[in-house]
Short mmCIF file of C-alpha atoms in Angstrom, two decimals:
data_model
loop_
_atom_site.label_atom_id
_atom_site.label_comp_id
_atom_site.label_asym_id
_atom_site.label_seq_id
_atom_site.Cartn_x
_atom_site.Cartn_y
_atom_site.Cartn_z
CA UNK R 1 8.42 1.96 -22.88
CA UNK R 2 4.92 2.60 -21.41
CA UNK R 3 4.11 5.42 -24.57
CA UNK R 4 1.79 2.62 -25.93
CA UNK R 5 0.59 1.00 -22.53
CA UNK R 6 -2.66 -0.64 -22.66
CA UNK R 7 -4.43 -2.55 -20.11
CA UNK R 8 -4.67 -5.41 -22.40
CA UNK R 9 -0.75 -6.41 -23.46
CA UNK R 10 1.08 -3.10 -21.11
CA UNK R 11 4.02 -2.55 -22.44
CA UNK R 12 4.34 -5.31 -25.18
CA UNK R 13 4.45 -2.44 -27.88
CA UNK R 14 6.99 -0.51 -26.07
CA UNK R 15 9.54 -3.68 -25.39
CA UNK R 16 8.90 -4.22 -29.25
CA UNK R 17 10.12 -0.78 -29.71
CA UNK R 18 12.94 -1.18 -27.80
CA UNK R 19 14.09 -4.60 -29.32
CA UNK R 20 14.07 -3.61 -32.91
CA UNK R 21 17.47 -2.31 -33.55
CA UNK R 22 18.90 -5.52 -31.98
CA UNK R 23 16.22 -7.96 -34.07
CA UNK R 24 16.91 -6.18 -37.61
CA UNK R 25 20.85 -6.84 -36.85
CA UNK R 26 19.84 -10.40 -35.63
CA UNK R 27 17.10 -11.93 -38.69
CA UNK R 28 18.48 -10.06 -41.38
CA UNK R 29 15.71 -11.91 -43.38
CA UNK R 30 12.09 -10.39 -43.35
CA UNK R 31 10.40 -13.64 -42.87
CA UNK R 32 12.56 -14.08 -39.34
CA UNK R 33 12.07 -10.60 -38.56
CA UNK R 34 8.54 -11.01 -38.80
CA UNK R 35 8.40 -14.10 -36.62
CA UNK R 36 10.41 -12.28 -34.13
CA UNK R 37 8.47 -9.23 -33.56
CA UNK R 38 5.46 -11.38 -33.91
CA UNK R 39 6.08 -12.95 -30.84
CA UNK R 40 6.80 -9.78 -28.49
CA UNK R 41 3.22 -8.79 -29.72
CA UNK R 42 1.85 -10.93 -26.37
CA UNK R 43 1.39 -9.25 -23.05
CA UNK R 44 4.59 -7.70 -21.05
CA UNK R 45 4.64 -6.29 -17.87
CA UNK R 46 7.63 -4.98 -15.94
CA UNK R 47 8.72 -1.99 -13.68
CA UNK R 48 9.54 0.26 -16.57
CA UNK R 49 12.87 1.79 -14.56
CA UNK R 50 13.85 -1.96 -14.86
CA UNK R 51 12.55 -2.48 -18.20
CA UNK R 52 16.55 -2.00 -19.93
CA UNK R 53 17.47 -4.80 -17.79
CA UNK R 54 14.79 -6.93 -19.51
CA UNK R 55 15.62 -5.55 -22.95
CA UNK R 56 19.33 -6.29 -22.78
CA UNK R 57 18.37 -9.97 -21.16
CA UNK R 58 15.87 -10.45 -24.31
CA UNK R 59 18.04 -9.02 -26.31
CA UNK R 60 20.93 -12.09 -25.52
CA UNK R 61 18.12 -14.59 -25.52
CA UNK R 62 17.23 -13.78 -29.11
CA UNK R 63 20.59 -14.75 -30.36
CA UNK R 64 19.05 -18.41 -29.45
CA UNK R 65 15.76 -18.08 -31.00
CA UNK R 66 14.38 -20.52 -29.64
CA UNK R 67 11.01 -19.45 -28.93
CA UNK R 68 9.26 -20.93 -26.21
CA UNK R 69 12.19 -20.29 -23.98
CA UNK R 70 12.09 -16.34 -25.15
CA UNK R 71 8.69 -16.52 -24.49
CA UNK R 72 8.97 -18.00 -21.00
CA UNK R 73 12.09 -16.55 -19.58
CA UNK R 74 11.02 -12.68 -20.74
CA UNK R 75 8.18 -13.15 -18.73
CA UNK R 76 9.51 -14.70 -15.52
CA UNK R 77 12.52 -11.86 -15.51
CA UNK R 78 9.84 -8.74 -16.33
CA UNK R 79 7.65 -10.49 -12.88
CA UNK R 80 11.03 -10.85 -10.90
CA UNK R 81 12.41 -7.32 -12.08
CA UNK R 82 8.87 -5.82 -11.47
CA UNK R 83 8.98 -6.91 -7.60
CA UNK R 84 11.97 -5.58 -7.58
CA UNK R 85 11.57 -2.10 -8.88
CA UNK R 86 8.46 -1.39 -7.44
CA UNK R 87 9.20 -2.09 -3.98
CA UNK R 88 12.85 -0.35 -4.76
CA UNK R 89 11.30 2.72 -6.47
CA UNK R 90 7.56 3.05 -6.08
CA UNK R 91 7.99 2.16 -2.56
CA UNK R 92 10.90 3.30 -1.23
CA UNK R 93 13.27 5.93 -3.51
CA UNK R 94 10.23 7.99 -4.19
CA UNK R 95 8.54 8.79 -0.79
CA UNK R 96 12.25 9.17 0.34
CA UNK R 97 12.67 11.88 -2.27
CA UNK R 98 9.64 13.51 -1.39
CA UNK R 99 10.66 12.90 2.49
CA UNK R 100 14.18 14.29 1.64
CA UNK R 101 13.24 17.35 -0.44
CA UNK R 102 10.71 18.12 2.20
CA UNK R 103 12.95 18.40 4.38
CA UNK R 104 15.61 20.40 2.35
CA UNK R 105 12.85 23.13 1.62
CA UNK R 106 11.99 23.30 5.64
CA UNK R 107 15.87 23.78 5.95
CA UNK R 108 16.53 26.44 3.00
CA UNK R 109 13.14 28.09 4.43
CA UNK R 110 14.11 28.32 8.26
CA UNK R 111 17.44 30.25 6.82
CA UNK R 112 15.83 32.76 4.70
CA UNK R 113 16.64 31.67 1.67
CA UNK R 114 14.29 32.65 -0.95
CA UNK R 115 14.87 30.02 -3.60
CA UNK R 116 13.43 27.29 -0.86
CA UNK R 117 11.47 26.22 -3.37
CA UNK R 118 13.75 25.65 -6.25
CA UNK R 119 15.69 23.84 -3.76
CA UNK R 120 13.17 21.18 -3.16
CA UNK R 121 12.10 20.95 -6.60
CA UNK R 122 15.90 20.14 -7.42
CA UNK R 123 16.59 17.94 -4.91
CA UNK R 124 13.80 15.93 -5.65
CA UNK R 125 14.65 15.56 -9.29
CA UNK R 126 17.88 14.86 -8.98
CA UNK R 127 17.65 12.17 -5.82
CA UNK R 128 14.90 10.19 -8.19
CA UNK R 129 16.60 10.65 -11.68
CA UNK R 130 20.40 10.17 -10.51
CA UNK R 131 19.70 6.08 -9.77
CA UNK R 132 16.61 5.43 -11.93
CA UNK R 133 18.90 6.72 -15.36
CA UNK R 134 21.54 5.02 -14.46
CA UNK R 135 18.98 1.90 -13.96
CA UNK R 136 17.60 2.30 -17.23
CA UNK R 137 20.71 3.04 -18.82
CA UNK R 138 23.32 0.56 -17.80
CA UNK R 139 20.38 -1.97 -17.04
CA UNK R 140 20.31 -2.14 -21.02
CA UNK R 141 24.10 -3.83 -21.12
CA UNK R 142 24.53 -5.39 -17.94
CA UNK R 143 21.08 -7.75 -18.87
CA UNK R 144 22.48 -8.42 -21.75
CA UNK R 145 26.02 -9.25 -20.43
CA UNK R 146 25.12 -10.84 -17.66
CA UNK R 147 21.81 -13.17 -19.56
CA UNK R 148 20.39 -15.70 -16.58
CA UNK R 149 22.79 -15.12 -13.75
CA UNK R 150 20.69 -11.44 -14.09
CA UNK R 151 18.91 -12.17 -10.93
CA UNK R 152 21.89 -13.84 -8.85
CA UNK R 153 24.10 -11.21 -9.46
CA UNK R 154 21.05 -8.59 -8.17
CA UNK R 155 20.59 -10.53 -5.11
CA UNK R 156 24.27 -10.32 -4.33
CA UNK R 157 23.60 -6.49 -4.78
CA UNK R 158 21.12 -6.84 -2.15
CA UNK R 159 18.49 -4.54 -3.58
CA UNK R 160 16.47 -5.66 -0.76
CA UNK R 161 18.73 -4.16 1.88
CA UNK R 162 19.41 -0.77 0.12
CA UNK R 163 15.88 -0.33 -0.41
CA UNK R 164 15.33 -0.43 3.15
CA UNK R 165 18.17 1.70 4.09
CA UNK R 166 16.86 4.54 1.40
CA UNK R 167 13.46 4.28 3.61
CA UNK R 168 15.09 4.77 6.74
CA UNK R 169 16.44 7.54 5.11
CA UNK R 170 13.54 9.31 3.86
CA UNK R 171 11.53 8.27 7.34
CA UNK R 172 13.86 10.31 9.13
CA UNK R 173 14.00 13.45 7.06
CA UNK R 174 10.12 13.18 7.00
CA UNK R 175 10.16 12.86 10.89
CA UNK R 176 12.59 16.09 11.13
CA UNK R 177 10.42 18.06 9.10
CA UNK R 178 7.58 18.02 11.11
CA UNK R 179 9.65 18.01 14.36
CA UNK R 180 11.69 21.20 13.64
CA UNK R 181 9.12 23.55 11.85
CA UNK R 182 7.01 22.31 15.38
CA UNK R 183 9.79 23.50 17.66
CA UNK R 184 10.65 26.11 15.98
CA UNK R 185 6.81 27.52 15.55
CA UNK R 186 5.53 26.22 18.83
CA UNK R 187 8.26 25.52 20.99
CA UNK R 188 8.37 22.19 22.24
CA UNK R 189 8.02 23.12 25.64
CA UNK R 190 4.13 23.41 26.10
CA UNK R 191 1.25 21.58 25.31
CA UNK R 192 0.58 23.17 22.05
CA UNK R 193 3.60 20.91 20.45
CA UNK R 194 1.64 18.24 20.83
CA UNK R 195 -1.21 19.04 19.00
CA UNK R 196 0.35 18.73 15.47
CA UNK R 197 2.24 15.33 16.62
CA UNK R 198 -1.15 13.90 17.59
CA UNK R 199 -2.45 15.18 14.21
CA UNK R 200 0.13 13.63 12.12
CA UNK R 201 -0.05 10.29 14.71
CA UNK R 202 -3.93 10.30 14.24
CA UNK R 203 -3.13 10.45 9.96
CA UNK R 204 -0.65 7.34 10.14
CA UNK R 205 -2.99 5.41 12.82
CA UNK R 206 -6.14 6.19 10.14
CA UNK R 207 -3.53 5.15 7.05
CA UNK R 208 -2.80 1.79 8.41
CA UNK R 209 -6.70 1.40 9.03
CA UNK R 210 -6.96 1.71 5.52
CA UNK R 211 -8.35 5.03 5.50
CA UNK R 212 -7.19 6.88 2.16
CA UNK R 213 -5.42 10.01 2.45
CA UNK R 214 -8.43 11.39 0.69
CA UNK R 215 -10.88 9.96 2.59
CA UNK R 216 -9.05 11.51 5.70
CA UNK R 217 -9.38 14.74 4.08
CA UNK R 218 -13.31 14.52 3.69
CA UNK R 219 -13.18 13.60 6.97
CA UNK R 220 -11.01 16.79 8.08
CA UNK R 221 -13.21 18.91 5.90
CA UNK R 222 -16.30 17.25 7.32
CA UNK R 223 -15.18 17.77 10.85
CA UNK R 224 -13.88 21.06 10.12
CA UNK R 225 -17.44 22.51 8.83
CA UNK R 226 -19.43 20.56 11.32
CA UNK R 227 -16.85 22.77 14.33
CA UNK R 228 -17.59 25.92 12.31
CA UNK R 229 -21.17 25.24 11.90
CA UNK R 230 -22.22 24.68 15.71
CA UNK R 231 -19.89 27.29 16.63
CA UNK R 232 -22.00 29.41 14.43
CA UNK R 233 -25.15 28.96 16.08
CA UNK R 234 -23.98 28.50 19.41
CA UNK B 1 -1.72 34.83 -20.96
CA UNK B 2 0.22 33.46 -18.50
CA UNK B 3 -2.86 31.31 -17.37
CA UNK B 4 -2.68 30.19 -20.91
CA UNK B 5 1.25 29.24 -20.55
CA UNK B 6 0.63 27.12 -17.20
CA UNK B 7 -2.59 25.13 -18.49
CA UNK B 8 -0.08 24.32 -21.64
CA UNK B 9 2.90 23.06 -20.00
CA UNK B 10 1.18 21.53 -17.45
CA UNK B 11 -0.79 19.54 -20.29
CA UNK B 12 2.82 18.73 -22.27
CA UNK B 13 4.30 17.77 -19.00
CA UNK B 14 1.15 15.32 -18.05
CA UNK B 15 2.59 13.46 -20.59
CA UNK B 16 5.52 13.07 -18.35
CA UNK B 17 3.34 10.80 -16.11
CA UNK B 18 2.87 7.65 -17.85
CA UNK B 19 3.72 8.31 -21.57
CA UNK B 20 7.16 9.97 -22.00
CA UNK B 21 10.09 9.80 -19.73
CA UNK B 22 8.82 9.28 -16.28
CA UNK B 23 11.38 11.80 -15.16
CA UNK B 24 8.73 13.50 -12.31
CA UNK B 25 8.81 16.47 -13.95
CA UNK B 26 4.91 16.15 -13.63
CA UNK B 27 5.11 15.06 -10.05
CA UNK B 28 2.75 17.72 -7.83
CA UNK B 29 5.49 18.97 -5.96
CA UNK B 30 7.82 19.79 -9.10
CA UNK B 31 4.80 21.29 -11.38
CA UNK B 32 3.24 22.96 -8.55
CA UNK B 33 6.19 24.93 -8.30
CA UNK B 34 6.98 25.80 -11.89
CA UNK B 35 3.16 26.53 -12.48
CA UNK B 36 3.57 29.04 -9.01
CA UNK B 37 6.45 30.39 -10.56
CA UNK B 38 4.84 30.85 -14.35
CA UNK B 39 2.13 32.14 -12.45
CA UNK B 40 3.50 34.49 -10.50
CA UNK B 41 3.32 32.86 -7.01
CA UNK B 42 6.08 30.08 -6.03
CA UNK B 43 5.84 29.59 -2.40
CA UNK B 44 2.17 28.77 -2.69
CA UNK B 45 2.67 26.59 -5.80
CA UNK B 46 5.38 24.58 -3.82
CA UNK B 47 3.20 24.47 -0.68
CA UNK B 48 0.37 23.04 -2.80
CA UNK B 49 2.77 20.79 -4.89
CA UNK B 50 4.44 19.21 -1.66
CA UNK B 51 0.44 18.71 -0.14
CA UNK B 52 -0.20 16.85 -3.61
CA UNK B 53 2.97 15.08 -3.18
CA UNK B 54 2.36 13.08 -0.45
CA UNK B 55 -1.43 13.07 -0.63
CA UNK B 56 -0.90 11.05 -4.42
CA UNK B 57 1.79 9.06 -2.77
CA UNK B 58 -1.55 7.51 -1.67
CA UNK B 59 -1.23 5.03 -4.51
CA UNK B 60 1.07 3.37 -6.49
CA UNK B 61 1.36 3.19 -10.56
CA UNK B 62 1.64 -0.73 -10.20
CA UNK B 63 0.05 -2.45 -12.98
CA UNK B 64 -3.48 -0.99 -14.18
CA UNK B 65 -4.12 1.22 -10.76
CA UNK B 66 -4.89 4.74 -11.27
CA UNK B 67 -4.76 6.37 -8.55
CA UNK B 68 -5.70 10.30 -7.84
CA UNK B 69 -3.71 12.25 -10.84
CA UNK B 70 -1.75 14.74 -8.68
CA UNK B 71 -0.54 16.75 -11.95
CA UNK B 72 -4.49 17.45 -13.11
CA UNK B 73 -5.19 17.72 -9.02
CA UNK B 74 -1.86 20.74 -8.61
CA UNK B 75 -2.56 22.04 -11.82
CA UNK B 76 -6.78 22.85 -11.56
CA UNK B 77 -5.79 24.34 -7.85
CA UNK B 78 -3.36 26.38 -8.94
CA UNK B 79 -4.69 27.79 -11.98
CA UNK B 80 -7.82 28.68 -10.11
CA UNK B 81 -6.38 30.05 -7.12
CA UNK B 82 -3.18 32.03 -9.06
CA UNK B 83 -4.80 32.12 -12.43
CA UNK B 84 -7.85 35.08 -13.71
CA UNK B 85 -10.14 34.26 -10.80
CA UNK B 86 -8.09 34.30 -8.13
CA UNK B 87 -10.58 31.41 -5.99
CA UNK B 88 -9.56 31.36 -2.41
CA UNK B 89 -7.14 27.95 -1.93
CA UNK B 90 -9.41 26.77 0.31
CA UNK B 91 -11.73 26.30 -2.21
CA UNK B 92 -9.44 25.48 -5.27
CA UNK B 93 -7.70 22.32 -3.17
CA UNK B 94 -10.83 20.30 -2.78
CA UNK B 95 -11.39 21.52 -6.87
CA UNK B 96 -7.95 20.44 -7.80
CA UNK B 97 -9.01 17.07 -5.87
CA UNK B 98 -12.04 16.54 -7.13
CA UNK B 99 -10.57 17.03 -11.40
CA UNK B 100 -7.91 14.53 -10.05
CA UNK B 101 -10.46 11.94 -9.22
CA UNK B 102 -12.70 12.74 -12.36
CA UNK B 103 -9.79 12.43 -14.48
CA UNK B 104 -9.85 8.05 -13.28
CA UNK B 105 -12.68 7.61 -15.83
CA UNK B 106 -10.94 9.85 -18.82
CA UNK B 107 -7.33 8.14 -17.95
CA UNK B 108 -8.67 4.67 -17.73
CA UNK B 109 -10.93 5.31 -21.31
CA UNK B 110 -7.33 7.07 -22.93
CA UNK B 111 -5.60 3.46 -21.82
CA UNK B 112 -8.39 1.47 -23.24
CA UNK B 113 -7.94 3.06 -26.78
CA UNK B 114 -4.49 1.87 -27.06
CA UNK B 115 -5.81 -1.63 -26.81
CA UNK B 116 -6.40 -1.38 -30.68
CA UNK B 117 -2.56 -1.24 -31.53
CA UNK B 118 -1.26 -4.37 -31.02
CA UNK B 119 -4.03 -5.82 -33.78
CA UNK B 120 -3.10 -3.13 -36.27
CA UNK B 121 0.73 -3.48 -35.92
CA UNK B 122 0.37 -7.57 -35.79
CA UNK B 123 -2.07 -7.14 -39.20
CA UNK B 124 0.71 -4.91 -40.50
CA UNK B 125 3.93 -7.33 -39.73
CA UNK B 126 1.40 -10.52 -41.13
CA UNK B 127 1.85 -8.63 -44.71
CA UNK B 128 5.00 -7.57 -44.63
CA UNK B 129 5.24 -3.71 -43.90
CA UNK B 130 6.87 -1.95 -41.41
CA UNK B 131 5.02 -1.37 -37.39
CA UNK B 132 3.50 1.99 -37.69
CA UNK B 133 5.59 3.90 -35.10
CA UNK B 134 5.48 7.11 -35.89
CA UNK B 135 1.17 6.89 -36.41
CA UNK B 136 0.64 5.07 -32.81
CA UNK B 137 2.96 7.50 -30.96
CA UNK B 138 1.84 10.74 -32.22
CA UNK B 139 -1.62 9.57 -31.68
CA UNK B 140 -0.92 8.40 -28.05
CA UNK B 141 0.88 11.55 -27.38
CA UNK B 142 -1.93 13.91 -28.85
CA UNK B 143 -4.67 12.19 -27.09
CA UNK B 144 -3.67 12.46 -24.05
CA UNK B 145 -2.39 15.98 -24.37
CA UNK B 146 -5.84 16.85 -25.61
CA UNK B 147 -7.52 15.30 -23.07
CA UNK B 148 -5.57 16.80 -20.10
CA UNK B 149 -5.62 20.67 -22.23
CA UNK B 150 -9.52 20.08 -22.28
CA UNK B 151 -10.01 19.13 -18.77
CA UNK B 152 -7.80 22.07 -17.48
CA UNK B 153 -9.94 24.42 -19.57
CA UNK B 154 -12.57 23.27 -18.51
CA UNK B 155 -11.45 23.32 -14.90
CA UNK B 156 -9.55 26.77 -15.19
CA UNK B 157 -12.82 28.62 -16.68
CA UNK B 158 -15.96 26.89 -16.04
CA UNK B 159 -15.66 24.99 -13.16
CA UNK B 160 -13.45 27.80 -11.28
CA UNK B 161 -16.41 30.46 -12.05
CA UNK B 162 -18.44 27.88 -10.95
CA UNK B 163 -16.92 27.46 -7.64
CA UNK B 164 -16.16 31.15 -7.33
CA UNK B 165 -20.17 31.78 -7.04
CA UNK B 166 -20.37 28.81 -4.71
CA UNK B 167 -17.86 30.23 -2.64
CA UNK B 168 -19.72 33.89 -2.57
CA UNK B 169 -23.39 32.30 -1.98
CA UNK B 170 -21.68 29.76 1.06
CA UNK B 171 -22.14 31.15 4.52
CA UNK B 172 -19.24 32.30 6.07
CA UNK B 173 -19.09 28.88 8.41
CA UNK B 174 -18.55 26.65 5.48
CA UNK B 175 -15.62 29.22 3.96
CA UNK B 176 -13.79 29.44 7.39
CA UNK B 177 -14.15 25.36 7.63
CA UNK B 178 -13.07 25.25 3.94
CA UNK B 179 -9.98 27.16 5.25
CA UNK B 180 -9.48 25.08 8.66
CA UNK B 181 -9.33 21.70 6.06
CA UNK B 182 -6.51 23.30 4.46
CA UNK B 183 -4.76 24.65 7.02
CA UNK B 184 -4.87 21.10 8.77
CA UNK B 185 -3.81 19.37 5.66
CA UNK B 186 -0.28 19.77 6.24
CA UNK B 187 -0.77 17.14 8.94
CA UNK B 188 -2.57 14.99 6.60
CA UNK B 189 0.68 15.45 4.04
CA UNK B 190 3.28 14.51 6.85
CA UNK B 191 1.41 11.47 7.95
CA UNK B 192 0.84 10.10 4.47
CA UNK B 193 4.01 10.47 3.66
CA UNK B 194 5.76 8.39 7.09
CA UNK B 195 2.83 5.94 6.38
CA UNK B 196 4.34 5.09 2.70
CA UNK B 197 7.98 5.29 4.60
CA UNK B 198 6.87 2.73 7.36
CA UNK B 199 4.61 -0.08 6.19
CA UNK B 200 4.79 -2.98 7.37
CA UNK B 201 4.82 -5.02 4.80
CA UNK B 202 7.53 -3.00 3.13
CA UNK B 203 9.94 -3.13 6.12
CA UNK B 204 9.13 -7.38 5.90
CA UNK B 205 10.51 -7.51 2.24
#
């Protein structure tokens, strides 16, 4: 979908692409073919784990051809369906993976087990791919099976809520992390515990400034070699 | 020659990123640790990828943002710190960083070349022939393979000999604070990533 992505038109080329097969079986005239791929030339945009729903929902409205409403539904569903997927997967399934295989690695570590690695790698992959294939792979029939009712159906599926609850889920496996490789270094009797907390508190206070994560890292580094300098001439 | 390898597949699998798939096979914390393990290292290429991770979590891929590339970022650290040189990672993380920022400029020019297409395929569908697949996604596929292959060349040789003699000449003040960034970043990683997990405007949707 996004092979051909250009800032200009996105992913207009790769929804072309993907419609084809369906508008050769549909115009088996050249003239209508044409027409048809002539007007999925014009700027697309959608979440491209979401994109099959959008191709299987074009892919019904073709079998109408009427244009204008092609033209116009295809890009209210690829706006609603981008919302969608990137609050579901940019924002919430992927930091949850990261938060989750994190925390899988700290866990296969703390035992011994020398694959840790290869464990979060894994995990990772497999929590991201297992939903986001089966997105783009059933999202292909069910948009075209279901046409319009496409986005009353997905709020009965209350993305919304699931999102949230994959969050919650990755928040608290990126809170353990921290927690247990702090008790179990540190102890969490002490006042050296709280050192790293108040690190990682002073990160997320900084983030919701609007620091970037870079930015807090020039000012680590700058910090860092200023400490390092006076102590050197002190 | 296993430098060679890693700056190879970590080249194919940039491709992963935008282009082909999208399966996060070029994610920092999945390359870093197949480039540690081509290169002979895993833990540290994990510990590296998982920093990446959540420091390139920073941003996300919504419509024409480019953010920090985190596979250019894991793959320049990692091939200078594991790779011929051997650079100490405190100096080959801010070098990974700074080839993922300077790679904005390079992705954003890549993007802007694909703009031609959709008049060539639309002039080719006006008289009758077939879109030229094949021709636009080889081409897509090369250049950006190309680009990402020269820039971790580039990185991997010059820039990493480069830094190596910076890192010699510094004083010993700025190599131990080069070493305290690092060591802190961990923080910096875990922070980043409950950030992305608790924002506000994310919990409100």
């Amino acid at each position: 979908m996004q092979a051909l992505w250009s800032p200009a038109t996105m992913q207009n080329l790769g929804l072309l692409y993907a419609l084809e097969p369906a508008l050769d079986r549909l115009y088996p005239k050249l003239d209508e073919r044409r027409d048809a791929a002539m007007r999925h030339l014009s700027y697309f945009n959608t979440n491209p784990y979401m994109a099959g729903f959008v191709c299987g929902f074009v892919a019904r409205l073709e079998e109408t051809a009427d244009e204008d409403r092609i033209e116009k539904l295809k890009k209210a569903m690829g706006a609603a369906l981008a919302a969608v997927g990137d609050a579901s997967v940019w924002g919430s399934l992927q930091p949850a993976c990261a938060g989750f295989a994190f925390l899988a690695a700290v866990a296969a570590w703390s035992f011994d087990f020398q694959h840790a690695a290869l464990v979060c790698s894994l995990m990772y992959l497999l929590l991201f791919n297992a939903p986001t294939l089966w997105m783009r792979w059933r999202g292909i029939a069910l948009g075209y099976d279901l046409g319009e009712t496409l986005p009353v159906v997905m709020q009965e599926w209350r993305w919304q809520e699931k999102a949230r609850w994959v969050r919650y889920g990755g928040l608290a496996c990126a809170l353990a992390a921290p927690l247990y490789l702090i008790v179990r270094e540190i102890g969490f009797v002490g006042p050296r515990a709280i050192f790293p907390a108040a690190g990682i508190a002073a990160v997320v206070l900084l983030r919701r400034w609007g620091f970037s994560s870079l930015s807090i890292y020039g000012l680590c580094l700058f910090a860092a070699l200023g400490w390092r300098g006076v102590s050197s001439l002190l | 020659m296993h430098v060679l390898v890693a700056g190879t597949g970590a080249a194919l699998l940039s491709l992963d990123r935008t282009l082909i798939g999208q399966w996060m096979v070029s994610r920092p914390v999945v390359l870093g640790t197949a480039l540690g393990w081509v290169l002979g290292d895993v833990q540290t290429g994990w510990w590296v990828g998982l920093l990446l991770e959540a420091i390139s979590l920073d941003t996300e891929p919504v419509g024409g943002v480019i953010g920090l590339n985190g596979t250019i970022a894991v793959s320049v650290t990692l091939l200078a710190a594991l790779g011929d040189a051997r650079l100490p990672l405190g100096a080959a993380f801010p070098l990974g960083l700074v080839f993922g920022l300077l790679y904005r400029p390079l992705e954003e020019k890549l993007r802007r070349r694909r703009d031609g297409w959709t008049g060539l395929f639309a002039s080719r569908l006006r008289e009758g022939e077939r879109a030229p697949w094949a021709k636009a996604y080889v081409t897509s596929f090369f250049e950006e393979f190309a680009t990402a292959a020269f820039v971790l060349t580039a990185a991997t040789f010059a820039a990493t000999a480069a830094a190596g003699i910076l890192w010699r000449a510094a004083p010993a003040f700025v190599r131990v604070g080069l070493e305290d960034a690092l060591a802190i970043s961990p923080l910096l990683a875990a922070g980043t990533l409950i950030w992305q997990l608790v924002r506000k405007e994310r919990i409100g949707i």
